[in-house]
Amino acid sequence: MSTPGVLSFTQQAWEQVLAKVKRAVVYLDAACAESLHWGCGSSRLLEAVGNSACYLREFEPAAVGGGAEHPKAVFVLSCLLKGRTVETLRDIICRSHFQYCVVVTAVNHAVHLTANHVPPAAAAELEGQQPVFEQLEEKLCEWMGNMNYTAEVLHVPLLLAPAAPHLALTPAFASLFPLLPQDVHILNRARPDKRRLGNLAEVDATTLTPELLLTIRCLVSGLSSLCEHLGVREECFAVGSLSRIIAADLANFAPAKNRRKTATGRASVVFVDRTLDLTGAVGHHGDNLVEKILSVLPQLPGHTNDVMVNMVELTALQAEEENQNIVAPGCLAQSNDPAAKALWEALLNTKHKEAVMEVRRHLVEAASRENLPIKMSMGRVTPGQLTSYIHLFKNNLKALRNHCGLLQLGLATVQTLKHLQTAKWDNFLAFERLLLQSIGESTMSVVLNQLLPMIKPSNQRTNDDYSPEELLVLLIYIYSVSGEFSVDKDLGEGEEKVKKALAQVFCEESELSPLLQKITGCDSSINLTFHKSRSAMDELFTSLRDIAGARNLMKQFKSVYVPGNHTHQASYKPLLKQVVEEIFNPERPDPVDIEHMSSGLTDLLKTGFSMFMKLAFLYKSDSPQKSLIPRPTRSGYQAVSRPHPSDHTLLILFVVGGVTVSEAKMIKDLVPSLKPGAQVIVLSTRLLKPTNIPELLFTTDRLHPDLGF
């Protein structure tokens, strides 16, 4: 049996679902569909259904119901069974002829009690009981029209979409994003009779909106199930304000207490706020083919972590734009194809040049195995060369079937290499390098002035120029990498010039992109006045200032900018790299910005948070390597080390707000180099491409996530 990991966790969960779906109509929401997509593939679900007809449907209010020939339904949902979700269930069932309904939720029953305002003490008394699920089972029978029909409601932890053994995403929480200073003002307005919050450091679970708090609890429910599968008792740590709240909630999650007592392993779970370093999220430093594929190919509908690959090349259709929607698209996730999966993991873990060569090697070997007439060519790999190899499979149905996954990745590579945006990648990289040098030598106003000539209306832009969305990416880069800066008259004037130029460009767009529609609040450029556009710019620059000050509360991780000197140019040092290096610092200094989250009174005393212990017993150690505090024993007080994130061989690093492929690879490579034998799992809310960040930053309601209520 393989070592428990993110893939086995996901597959075990889906096995529980698959055991229920035989000859059923199956309804899935988008997040569960994405978990299935990466975990075991839709083909596995179709096999389990065991019917020649396709009975997979999207869970939505307009979903088609089941006829008399469909007596069984299974609903697979990532969310709480409450509000609009229950209404949708009712509507689908009432217009169907089901006699047997199974509802699977990824959120455990304890969180449903919280959502239904059951106090913690009362919830503790209900341990082993599931009244919320039982009540819904009765409702299901009522909606089916006969109380003697069968209904089941159960919890299965369908949390993850495993992209690789070391990397997994949480599709249901793709929009979860850390708070910014401006959110503190919103929280204060909602609590006029209570003490005002001064900054993000003062925000805790009691001050959050109910929607955000429940979202965090749903995430914690899934993470606790993952720790149970891994057989570990977790020590929770955090870097950043929202991470601190999530880590504290996991550390004190009541349903986890019993499984922690019996856990044989230990792990450190470190949460990190994405907003502390958006430079890596919008930058183009990563020399990785997959990052470019994710950036330039269109998103797979309903998914946050995969793209559409145009498969027309493998058909007899002409490769015209109107034919692209005739053939079902390919994708990156190849969960049921070992060879394609091996290539995918190689692409994640190699640089661009090596990755392209790896694609060629796999295509050549596959063609050789199928005895296809391949003509070998060495040297530089070109899109044309890869296309010629792919075309060898075109008229051979057996070869197509055998290597379908590989061909999808091959076509994704070709389409990315030929894409106009890929050529622009180097332009971004060159400008970002220029910015890094300018930031060290010039004021912020001078840096912004360098951006002004690049802000052009649509009728003056060429393919090499930057669109409004791309200019927002560059602005985020500038403000994030600069960090805290002095505000003066010159900066104010520089910002005003950029605001005015951008507002004018927005107004002159022939068609507003979805992002610009959300930012401006207008669905058409015809309705966008300069005043509206300018107001949107003021709000946008408030967010940019917040980004620049995101690390103000940090003591150690205050900068991601490394100034240049006589021998080295100025550079960017990722915050995630700084965090991992600090975790595995051989001197083991007491972490300054990596906060340990306690899980109860015993740990409060152990970790030194008890003021009584701090004042009553002072322990002076000659060694600077460990922070030691006393623990009472029969013979007196014994020094005990404060929990440290490097204490355990397994590190789970969760980036709240998204992670890039390059960052995940950097962490995977860095951890074993700093501590041989250590294992790392990178978790995050989503895989990021540069254009994701403006949407998450400027258009997401961070305080009021949609729970389906």
XYZ file of C-alpha atoms in Angstrom:
709
model
C 0.000 0.000 0.000
C 1.365 3.429 -0.941
C 2.153 6.099 1.655
C -0.928 8.190 2.478
C -0.926 11.477 0.604
C -3.156 13.991 -1.138
C -3.947 11.605 -4.011
C -4.894 8.637 -1.812
C -6.964 10.985 0.390
C -8.940 12.179 -2.627
C -9.309 8.751 -4.210
C -10.457 7.142 -0.945
C -13.099 9.838 -0.575
C -14.331 9.310 -4.124
C -14.479 5.532 -3.605
C -17.107 6.193 -0.923
C -19.121 8.199 -3.456
C -18.647 5.690 -6.272
C -20.034 2.941 -4.044
C -23.358 4.824 -4.059
C -23.799 5.754 -7.726
C -24.654 2.485 -9.484
C -27.441 3.120 -12.045
C -28.032 6.610 -10.623
C -28.415 10.078 -12.078
C -25.453 11.960 -10.582
C -25.514 15.700 -9.944
C -22.208 17.407 -9.115
C -21.389 21.007 -8.276
C -18.364 22.649 -9.920
C -15.933 22.197 -7.010
C -16.670 18.468 -6.634
C -16.443 18.010 -10.406
C -12.971 19.573 -10.279
C -11.919 17.292 -7.415
C -13.132 14.286 -9.451
C -11.377 15.631 -12.567
C -7.956 15.694 -10.887
C -8.467 12.810 -8.449
C -9.773 9.924 -10.551
C -11.424 11.319 -13.686
C -15.029 11.387 -14.889
C -14.527 8.058 -16.675
C -14.177 6.368 -13.293
C -17.526 7.819 -12.227
C -19.188 6.727 -15.477
C -17.870 3.184 -14.971
C -19.316 3.153 -11.454
C -22.709 4.380 -12.710
C -22.613 1.408 -15.079
C -25.085 2.677 -17.638
C -24.502 3.260 -21.319
C -26.342 6.580 -21.175
C -24.557 9.570 -19.639
C -26.310 10.517 -16.424
C -23.865 13.135 -15.124
C -25.445 16.545 -14.603
C -24.401 19.883 -13.186
C -26.032 20.751 -9.880
C -27.913 23.964 -10.613
C -31.509 25.260 -10.310
C -32.204 24.598 -13.996
C -30.824 21.040 -13.936
C -32.908 18.422 -15.737
C -34.799 16.128 -13.359
C -35.076 12.358 -13.533
C -37.880 10.595 -15.371
C -39.708 7.414 -14.397
C -36.804 5.387 -15.798
C -34.455 7.142 -13.313
C -35.506 6.060 -9.800
C -32.158 6.862 -8.137
C -30.211 10.113 -7.744
C -26.916 10.985 -6.089
C -26.062 14.624 -5.353
C -22.364 15.344 -4.733
C -21.901 18.794 -3.181
C -18.952 20.731 -1.816
C -20.991 23.106 0.350
C -23.201 23.321 3.422
C -26.679 21.839 3.031
C -28.512 25.056 3.703
C -30.308 27.932 1.976
C -30.187 28.005 -1.838
C -28.488 24.607 -1.954
C -31.426 22.942 -0.209
C -33.889 24.883 -2.379
C -32.141 23.597 -5.510
C -32.246 20.042 -4.130
C -35.979 20.410 -3.484
C -36.698 21.825 -6.958
C -34.801 19.057 -8.792
C -36.362 16.261 -6.701
C -39.897 17.641 -6.919
C -39.815 17.621 -10.731
C -38.354 14.105 -10.854
C -39.535 10.548 -10.184
C -36.814 9.544 -7.731
C -37.422 6.829 -5.147
C -33.904 6.751 -3.742
C -31.833 9.890 -3.069
C -28.296 10.123 -1.717
C -26.846 13.522 -0.814
C -23.090 13.700 -0.249
C -21.630 16.844 1.324
C -17.950 17.676 1.694
C -18.716 19.549 4.944
C -18.968 17.488 8.113
C -21.955 17.482 10.448
C -20.239 19.509 13.176
C -19.982 22.494 10.805
C -23.664 22.104 9.911
C -24.457 22.447 13.612
C -22.415 25.659 13.714
C -24.213 26.953 10.609
C -27.514 26.276 12.354
C -26.438 28.276 15.436
C -26.104 25.284 17.774
C -23.875 26.388 20.713
C -20.577 24.474 21.121
C -21.677 22.942 24.444
C -24.889 21.611 22.916
C -22.976 20.367 19.859
C -20.597 18.446 22.128
C -23.562 16.620 23.671
C -24.656 15.553 20.169
C -21.384 13.700 19.455
C -22.164 10.619 17.378
C -25.563 11.977 16.356
C -26.425 13.770 13.100
C -29.755 15.567 13.569
C -29.218 18.025 10.681
C -28.605 15.181 8.227
C -31.517 13.164 9.641
C -33.910 16.110 9.236
C -32.821 16.550 5.625
C -33.354 12.831 4.970
C -36.973 13.257 6.072
C -37.325 16.263 3.757
C -35.905 14.271 0.842
C -38.568 11.582 1.332
C -41.217 14.276 1.571
C -40.063 15.845 -1.717
C -39.948 12.422 -3.416
C -43.601 12.057 -2.395
C -43.413 8.963 -0.209
C -41.981 8.706 3.315
C -41.209 5.021 2.646
C -38.733 5.885 -0.108
C -35.021 5.793 0.741
C -32.910 8.860 1.534
C -29.317 9.110 2.753
C -27.271 12.164 3.701
C -23.586 11.619 4.429
C -20.326 13.505 4.766
C -17.375 12.620 2.530
C -14.298 14.943 2.613
C -14.100 15.891 -1.070
C -11.743 18.779 -0.332
C -8.819 18.445 -2.721
C -7.993 18.504 -6.401
C -4.552 16.806 -6.386
C -2.442 18.294 -9.185
C 0.658 16.272 -8.198
C 1.915 14.174 -5.254
C 3.317 17.357 -3.669
C 0.596 19.814 -4.731
C -3.163 19.969 -4.209
C -5.802 22.669 -4.567
C -9.118 23.342 -2.814
C -11.596 24.267 -5.601
C -14.476 25.057 -3.208
C -12.322 27.820 -1.683
C -10.850 29.270 -4.888
C -12.212 32.744 -4.039
C -10.966 32.770 -0.430
C -8.476 35.629 -0.245
C -6.671 37.289 2.693
C -7.982 40.568 4.072
C -6.530 43.991 3.336
C -6.364 47.058 5.648
C -9.423 48.542 3.901
C -11.431 45.537 5.123
C -10.767 46.646 8.713
C -12.765 49.831 8.033
C -15.654 47.760 6.674
C -15.584 45.536 9.757
C -15.584 48.620 12.000
C -18.651 50.049 10.250
C -20.498 46.809 10.963
C -19.752 47.056 14.710
C -20.412 50.700 15.694
C -21.051 49.855 19.371
C -17.886 47.817 19.856
C -14.212 48.691 20.219
C -12.748 49.829 16.930
C -10.150 47.599 15.296
C -6.890 49.421 14.729
C -5.345 47.133 12.109
C -5.371 43.594 10.731
C -3.408 42.312 13.735
C -6.488 42.977 15.888
C -8.857 41.028 13.622
C -9.827 37.655 15.064
C -12.614 35.115 14.615
C -15.013 37.125 16.781
C -14.740 40.161 14.494
C -15.264 38.406 11.145
C -18.503 38.270 9.196
C -20.552 35.083 9.742
C -20.097 34.126 6.063
C -16.291 34.304 6.200
C -16.155 32.514 9.530
C -18.296 29.653 8.193
C -16.169 29.446 5.041
C -13.075 29.070 7.222
C -14.803 26.405 9.322
C -15.740 24.451 6.175
C -12.101 24.567 5.028
C -10.886 23.508 8.476
C -13.336 20.577 8.417
C -11.689 19.267 5.248
C -8.135 19.879 6.463
C -8.887 17.988 9.678
C -10.062 15.036 7.565
C -6.817 15.208 5.573
C -4.757 15.102 8.788
C -6.805 12.089 9.906
C -6.046 10.313 6.618
C -2.332 11.112 6.970
C -2.429 9.782 10.541
C -0.899 12.928 12.025
C -1.469 15.229 14.927
C -0.852 18.708 13.561
C 0.879 21.702 15.105
C -0.575 24.823 13.489
C 1.424 27.915 12.539
C 0.548 31.075 10.623
C 2.109 33.958 8.729
C -0.454 36.710 8.205
C -3.772 37.810 9.682
C -6.276 35.521 7.898
C -3.862 32.597 8.151
C -3.708 33.171 11.900
C -7.502 32.836 12.185
C -7.582 29.681 10.016
C -4.684 28.089 11.916
C -6.303 28.863 15.279
C -9.602 27.391 14.099
C -7.898 24.169 12.987
C -5.904 23.952 16.218
C -9.105 24.241 18.261
C -11.466 22.297 15.978
C -13.489 20.255 18.493
C -14.170 17.167 16.281
C -10.389 16.743 15.835
C -9.635 16.177 19.522
C -10.275 12.419 19.559
C -8.372 11.633 16.378
C -5.394 13.673 17.610
C -5.194 11.464 20.710
C -4.719 8.328 18.604
C -2.567 9.829 15.818
C 0.811 8.113 15.545
C 2.483 10.747 13.356
C 3.134 14.473 13.704
C 3.107 17.291 11.167
C 3.554 21.040 11.045
C 0.825 22.901 9.167
C 1.907 26.422 8.199
C -0.628 28.830 6.691
C 0.658 31.851 4.731
C -1.325 34.855 3.456
C -0.908 35.393 -0.285
C -1.242 39.177 0.100
C 2.098 39.351 1.906
C 3.754 38.688 -1.459
C 1.798 39.310 -4.642
C 5.028 39.896 -6.580
C 5.466 36.168 -7.143
C 1.819 35.764 -8.111
C 1.843 38.386 -10.892
C 5.519 38.175 -11.861
C 6.995 36.313 -14.809
C 10.190 35.073 -13.113
C 9.068 31.447 -13.266
C 10.777 29.646 -16.143
C 8.044 27.010 -16.293
C 6.057 25.730 -19.282
C 2.940 24.890 -17.233
C 2.709 28.470 -15.932
C 2.678 29.698 -19.527
C 0.072 27.106 -20.548
C -2.196 28.217 -17.701
C -1.667 31.868 -18.632
C -2.411 31.750 -22.354
C -4.922 28.940 -22.971
C -8.614 29.542 -22.164
C -9.928 28.285 -18.838
C -11.852 25.025 -18.824
C -15.482 26.025 -18.088
C -16.439 25.544 -14.446
C -12.819 24.969 -13.415
C -10.255 27.180 -11.713
C -7.117 25.063 -12.271
C -7.311 23.637 -15.794
C -7.477 24.883 -19.371
C -9.091 23.968 -22.691
C -6.832 22.373 -25.285
C -8.058 22.647 -28.871
C -8.205 19.090 -30.262
C -9.303 19.957 -33.824
C -5.750 19.170 -35.091
C -6.452 15.475 -34.517
C -9.645 15.470 -36.610
C -10.489 15.888 -40.270
C -11.994 19.308 -39.566
C -10.234 22.451 -40.719
C -8.450 24.217 -37.854
C -10.774 27.216 -38.159
C -12.072 29.172 -35.187
C -15.695 28.190 -35.842
C -14.745 24.486 -35.600
C -13.139 24.746 -32.159
C -16.399 24.185 -30.281
C -17.421 21.173 -32.369
C -14.807 18.883 -30.814
C -14.667 18.470 -27.027
C -11.583 20.193 -25.613
C -8.616 18.424 -24.100
C -7.165 19.369 -20.699
C -4.095 19.063 -18.469
C -5.431 16.670 -15.820
C -4.756 13.064 -16.875
C -5.614 11.091 -13.757
C -6.217 7.749 -15.551
C -3.271 7.761 -17.975
C 0.014 6.801 -16.232
C 2.250 7.897 -19.139
C 0.526 11.270 -19.511
C 0.529 11.719 -15.746
C 4.289 11.102 -15.662
C 4.793 13.728 -18.367
C 2.540 16.200 -16.523
C 4.561 15.810 -13.319
C 7.779 16.240 -15.314
C 6.408 19.498 -16.774
C 5.604 20.752 -13.275
C 9.123 20.056 -12.062
C 11.375 21.178 -14.926
C 12.327 24.455 -16.569
C 10.718 25.541 -19.822
C 13.446 24.299 -22.183
C 13.750 20.886 -20.527
C 9.948 20.561 -20.395
C 9.582 21.097 -24.150
C 12.293 18.503 -24.784
C 10.455 16.115 -22.445
C 7.257 16.546 -24.489
C 9.204 15.692 -27.655
C 10.768 12.634 -26.030
C 7.393 11.275 -24.890
C 5.851 11.832 -28.340
C 8.771 10.116 -30.083
C 8.648 7.113 -27.738
C 4.865 6.782 -28.115
C 5.098 6.955 -31.914
C 7.868 4.329 -31.890
C 5.780 1.971 -29.742
C 2.920 2.300 -32.244
C 5.320 1.725 -35.203
C 4.407 5.104 -36.687
C 6.725 6.468 -39.434
C 8.555 9.009 -37.289
C 11.421 11.106 -38.643
C 13.877 11.931 -35.887
C 15.307 15.433 -35.666
C 17.661 16.684 -32.993
C 18.471 20.200 -31.839
C 15.997 22.896 -30.861
C 12.388 21.836 -30.376
C 9.936 23.847 -32.468
C 6.112 23.950 -32.473
C 6.174 22.680 -36.065
C 8.297 19.683 -35.113
C 5.955 18.732 -32.256
C 2.924 19.196 -34.517
C 4.405 16.843 -37.104
C 4.817 14.151 -34.421
C 1.249 14.674 -33.173
C -0.153 14.391 -36.725
C 1.306 10.882 -36.982
C -1.442 9.722 -34.589
C -4.216 11.473 -36.523
C -5.467 8.605 -38.697
C -4.671 5.768 -36.319
C -7.604 5.260 -33.948
C -5.818 2.657 -31.826
C -2.777 4.907 -31.361
C -5.063 7.859 -30.590
C -6.835 5.933 -27.862
C -3.610 4.582 -26.374
C -1.972 8.007 -26.131
C -4.876 10.425 -25.862
C -3.607 12.008 -22.628
C -0.104 12.510 -24.001
C -1.497 14.104 -27.180
C -3.545 16.565 -25.114
C -0.414 17.703 -23.277
C 1.490 17.825 -26.560
C -1.161 20.031 -28.182
C -1.278 22.246 -25.089
C 2.477 22.746 -25.491
C 2.240 23.536 -29.219
C -0.653 25.977 -28.770
C 1.207 27.745 -25.965
C 4.480 28.036 -27.887
C 2.616 29.540 -30.875
C 0.468 31.908 -28.806
C 1.071 35.644 -29.106
C 0.932 36.044 -25.330
C 3.868 33.657 -24.898
C 6.071 36.014 -26.903
C 4.948 38.767 -24.539
C 6.120 36.795 -21.485
C 9.715 37.895 -22.073
C 8.560 41.522 -22.436
C 6.953 41.324 -19.000
C 10.080 39.742 -17.553
C 12.332 42.449 -19.040
C 10.138 45.248 -17.688
C 9.964 43.609 -14.242
C 13.769 43.411 -14.138
C 13.962 47.073 -15.123
C 11.514 47.915 -12.343
C 13.651 46.078 -9.788
C 16.654 48.221 -10.712
C 14.569 51.416 -10.749
C 13.019 50.775 -7.331
C 16.460 50.737 -5.738
C 17.632 53.876 -7.485
C 14.489 56.020 -7.795
C 11.449 57.168 -5.868
C 8.036 55.548 -6.353
C 6.837 58.532 -8.383
C 9.691 58.046 -10.875
C 8.831 54.349 -11.180
C 5.175 55.196 -11.915
C 6.261 57.731 -14.529
C 8.032 54.888 -16.369
C 4.637 53.223 -16.711
C 2.849 56.235 -18.223
C 4.088 55.851 -21.849
C 2.852 52.253 -21.821
C -0.769 53.249 -21.093
C -2.324 53.437 -24.561
C -5.935 53.418 -25.810
C -7.081 50.421 -27.844
C -6.795 52.230 -31.209
C -3.086 52.904 -30.585
C -2.074 49.505 -29.193
C -0.167 46.834 -31.104
C 0.277 43.193 -30.097
C 3.417 44.180 -28.201
C 1.625 46.799 -26.094
C -0.072 46.156 -22.762
C -3.832 45.831 -22.363
C -5.570 47.521 -19.383
C -5.682 44.165 -17.554
C -1.935 43.674 -18.093
C -1.229 47.196 -16.837
C -3.067 46.304 -13.622
C -0.786 43.268 -13.284
C 2.273 45.541 -13.606
C 0.877 47.980 -11.035
C 0.332 45.155 -8.548
C 3.918 44.030 -9.172
C 5.251 47.548 -8.540
C 3.340 48.120 -5.310
C 3.915 44.638 -3.900
C 7.658 44.477 -4.531
C 8.201 48.055 -3.319
C 6.545 47.478 0.015
C 6.201 50.362 2.453
C 7.206 53.731 1.004
C 6.948 57.369 2.060
C 3.940 59.240 0.732
C 4.804 62.702 -0.558
C 3.591 65.311 -3.014
C 5.518 63.772 -5.931
C 3.963 60.356 -5.316
C 0.480 61.874 -5.156
C 1.045 63.622 -8.484
C 2.507 60.475 -10.051
C -0.480 58.396 -8.962
C -2.908 61.038 -10.242
C -1.311 60.919 -13.705
C -1.560 57.119 -13.859
C -5.162 57.193 -12.560
C -6.197 59.747 -15.166
C -4.486 57.881 -18.018
C -5.983 54.522 -17.008
C -9.457 55.993 -16.478
C -9.334 57.443 -19.975
C -8.151 54.147 -21.491
C -10.983 52.286 -19.757
C -13.504 54.711 -21.270
C -12.066 54.296 -24.767
C -12.151 50.482 -24.776
C -14.430 49.258 -27.578
C -15.566 46.418 -25.339
C -15.079 46.010 -21.594
C -13.605 42.681 -20.488
C -15.362 40.847 -17.621
C -12.667 42.120 -15.238
C -13.114 45.753 -16.312
C -16.881 45.378 -16.049
C -16.517 44.272 -12.435
C -14.002 47.005 -11.580
C -16.046 49.836 -13.111
C -19.511 48.474 -12.356
C -20.516 48.954 -16.013
C -21.421 46.154 -18.405
C -20.663 48.247 -21.493
C -18.129 50.922 -22.432
C -21.044 52.982 -23.764
C -22.333 53.408 -20.205
C -18.895 54.104 -18.723
C -18.367 57.795 -18.030
C -14.994 59.290 -17.152
C -16.335 60.103 -13.670
C -17.270 56.442 -13.047
C -13.955 55.261 -14.419
C -12.051 57.749 -12.272
C -13.938 56.689 -9.121
C -13.034 53.060 -9.890
C -9.378 54.132 -10.176
C -9.487 55.778 -6.739
C -10.746 52.522 -5.189
C -8.203 50.506 -7.144
C -5.302 52.633 -5.905
C -6.556 52.290 -2.324
C -6.113 48.546 -2.785
C -2.657 49.089 -4.305
C -1.590 51.143 -1.272
C -2.888 48.309 0.935
C -0.757 45.844 -1.037
C 2.325 47.995 -0.512
C 1.660 48.034 3.228
C 0.731 44.355 3.516
C 4.012 43.472 5.266
C 3.948 46.460 7.660
C 2.959 44.218 10.581
C 5.790 41.791 9.852
C 8.994 42.084 11.875
C 11.204 39.648 9.952
C 9.507 39.205 6.565
C 9.233 42.928 5.840
C 10.645 42.859 2.321
C 10.807 40.712 -0.798
C 13.176 43.183 -2.466
C 16.935 42.578 -2.371
C 18.882 45.757 -3.297
C 21.669 45.508 -5.824
C 25.369 46.059 -5.124
C 28.672 46.117 -7.032
C 28.462 42.425 -7.871
C 24.737 41.644 -8.075
C 21.710 43.314 -9.586
C 18.657 44.041 -7.456
C 16.405 40.981 -7.217
C 13.189 39.584 -5.816
C 13.291 37.040 -2.971
C 9.959 35.215 -2.623
C 8.344 35.433 0.801
C 7.572 31.696 0.653
C 11.289 31.012 0.231
C 12.048 33.216 3.233
C 9.431 31.382 5.312
C 10.760 27.917 4.406
C 14.381 28.975 5.039
C 13.384 30.351 8.437
C 11.493 27.151 9.327
C 14.574 25.031 8.613
C 17.182 27.486 9.896
C 19.771 25.145 11.501
C 20.102 27.478 14.508
C 16.352 27.118 15.180
C 15.789 30.671 16.410
C 12.401 31.438 17.902
C 10.205 32.298 14.865
C 9.278 35.974 14.876
C 6.583 36.148 12.198
C 5.635 32.450 12.135
C 3.082 32.296 14.956
C 2.233 29.060 16.707
C -1.498 28.571 17.313
C -2.325 26.864 20.585
C -4.950 24.154 20.986
C -6.114 24.369 24.578
C -4.882 25.251 28.054
C -2.108 22.655 28.179
C -0.567 23.979 24.995
C -1.126 27.561 26.130
C 1.110 26.841 29.105
C 3.539 24.797 27.048
C 3.992 27.485 24.397
C 4.446 30.270 26.892
C 1.354 32.300 26.091
C 0.230 32.178 29.696
C 1.109 35.488 31.297
C 1.186 33.770 34.698
C 3.901 31.380 33.576
C 5.878 34.166 31.956
C 5.852 36.312 35.079
C 6.183 33.648 37.748
C 8.994 31.573 36.286
C 11.907 33.001 34.356
C 14.243 30.563 32.681
C 17.503 31.899 31.334
C 19.218 29.715 28.789
C 22.834 30.098 27.696
C 21.886 28.651 24.317
C 20.282 31.026 21.771
C 19.080 28.073 19.715
C 15.885 27.232 21.607
C 13.295 29.225 23.461
C 12.717 27.281 26.675
C 9.933 27.719 29.197
C 9.181 25.777 32.374
C 6.802 22.853 32.762
C 5.792 21.760 36.279
C 6.953 18.268 37.310
C 6.954 16.441 40.670
C 10.551 17.440 41.305
C 10.203 21.063 40.224
C 10.117 22.806 36.855
C 11.572 21.337 33.700
C 12.457 23.354 30.606
C 10.331 22.531 27.548
C 10.986 23.693 24.009
C 8.422 25.908 22.394
C 6.774 24.155 19.396
C 8.724 24.895 16.233
C 7.566 24.260 12.630
C 10.695 22.189 11.912
C 9.969 19.749 14.751
C 8.349 17.186 12.443
C 9.411 15.455 9.228
C 6.175 16.395 7.427
C 5.507 20.046 6.568
C 2.128 21.015 5.098
C 2.378 24.537 3.686
C -1.001 26.094 2.867
C -0.952 29.320 0.838
C -4.244 31.163 1.403
C -5.151 32.933 -1.837
C -3.370 30.813 -4.437
C 0.064 29.532 -5.405
C 1.978 29.427 -8.693
C 3.498 26.310 -10.233
C 6.984 27.813 -9.849
C 6.434 28.501 -6.161
C 5.232 24.946 -5.534
C 8.316 23.569 -7.319
C 10.619 25.915 -5.376
C 9.159 24.716 -2.042
C 9.308 21.045 -3.111
C 13.002 21.375 -4.040
C 13.994 23.649 -1.142
C 12.659 21.660 1.824
C 14.720 18.441 1.359
C 17.824 20.527 0.580
C 17.478 22.313 3.932
C 16.417 19.247 5.933
C 17.232 15.891 4.297
C 14.442 13.396 4.875
C 11.798 16.067 5.348
C 8.599 15.815 3.309
C 6.463 18.695 2.127
C 2.924 18.986 0.798
C 1.921 22.303 -0.768
C -1.769 23.115 -0.486
C -3.521 26.212 -1.762
C -6.888 27.585 -2.692
C -6.020 27.616 -6.415
C -3.279 27.560 -9.044
C -2.478 31.127 -10.002
C -1.702 32.868 -13.246
C -0.844 36.618 -13.273
C -4.289 37.743 -14.443
C -6.044 35.957 -11.536
C -4.745 38.448 -8.994
C -6.510 41.635 -10.253
C -9.817 39.761 -10.125
C -9.212 38.350 -6.635
C -7.937 41.700 -5.416
C -10.283 44.228 -6.987
C -13.568 42.363 -7.523
C -13.848 39.676 -4.810
C -15.990 40.324 -1.736
C -13.442 38.999 0.723
C -15.661 39.489 3.773
C -18.854 37.963 2.356
C -18.056 34.776 0.386
C -21.045 33.103 -1.242
C -22.091 30.125 0.885
C -25.190 29.350 -1.154
C -27.503 30.735 1.537
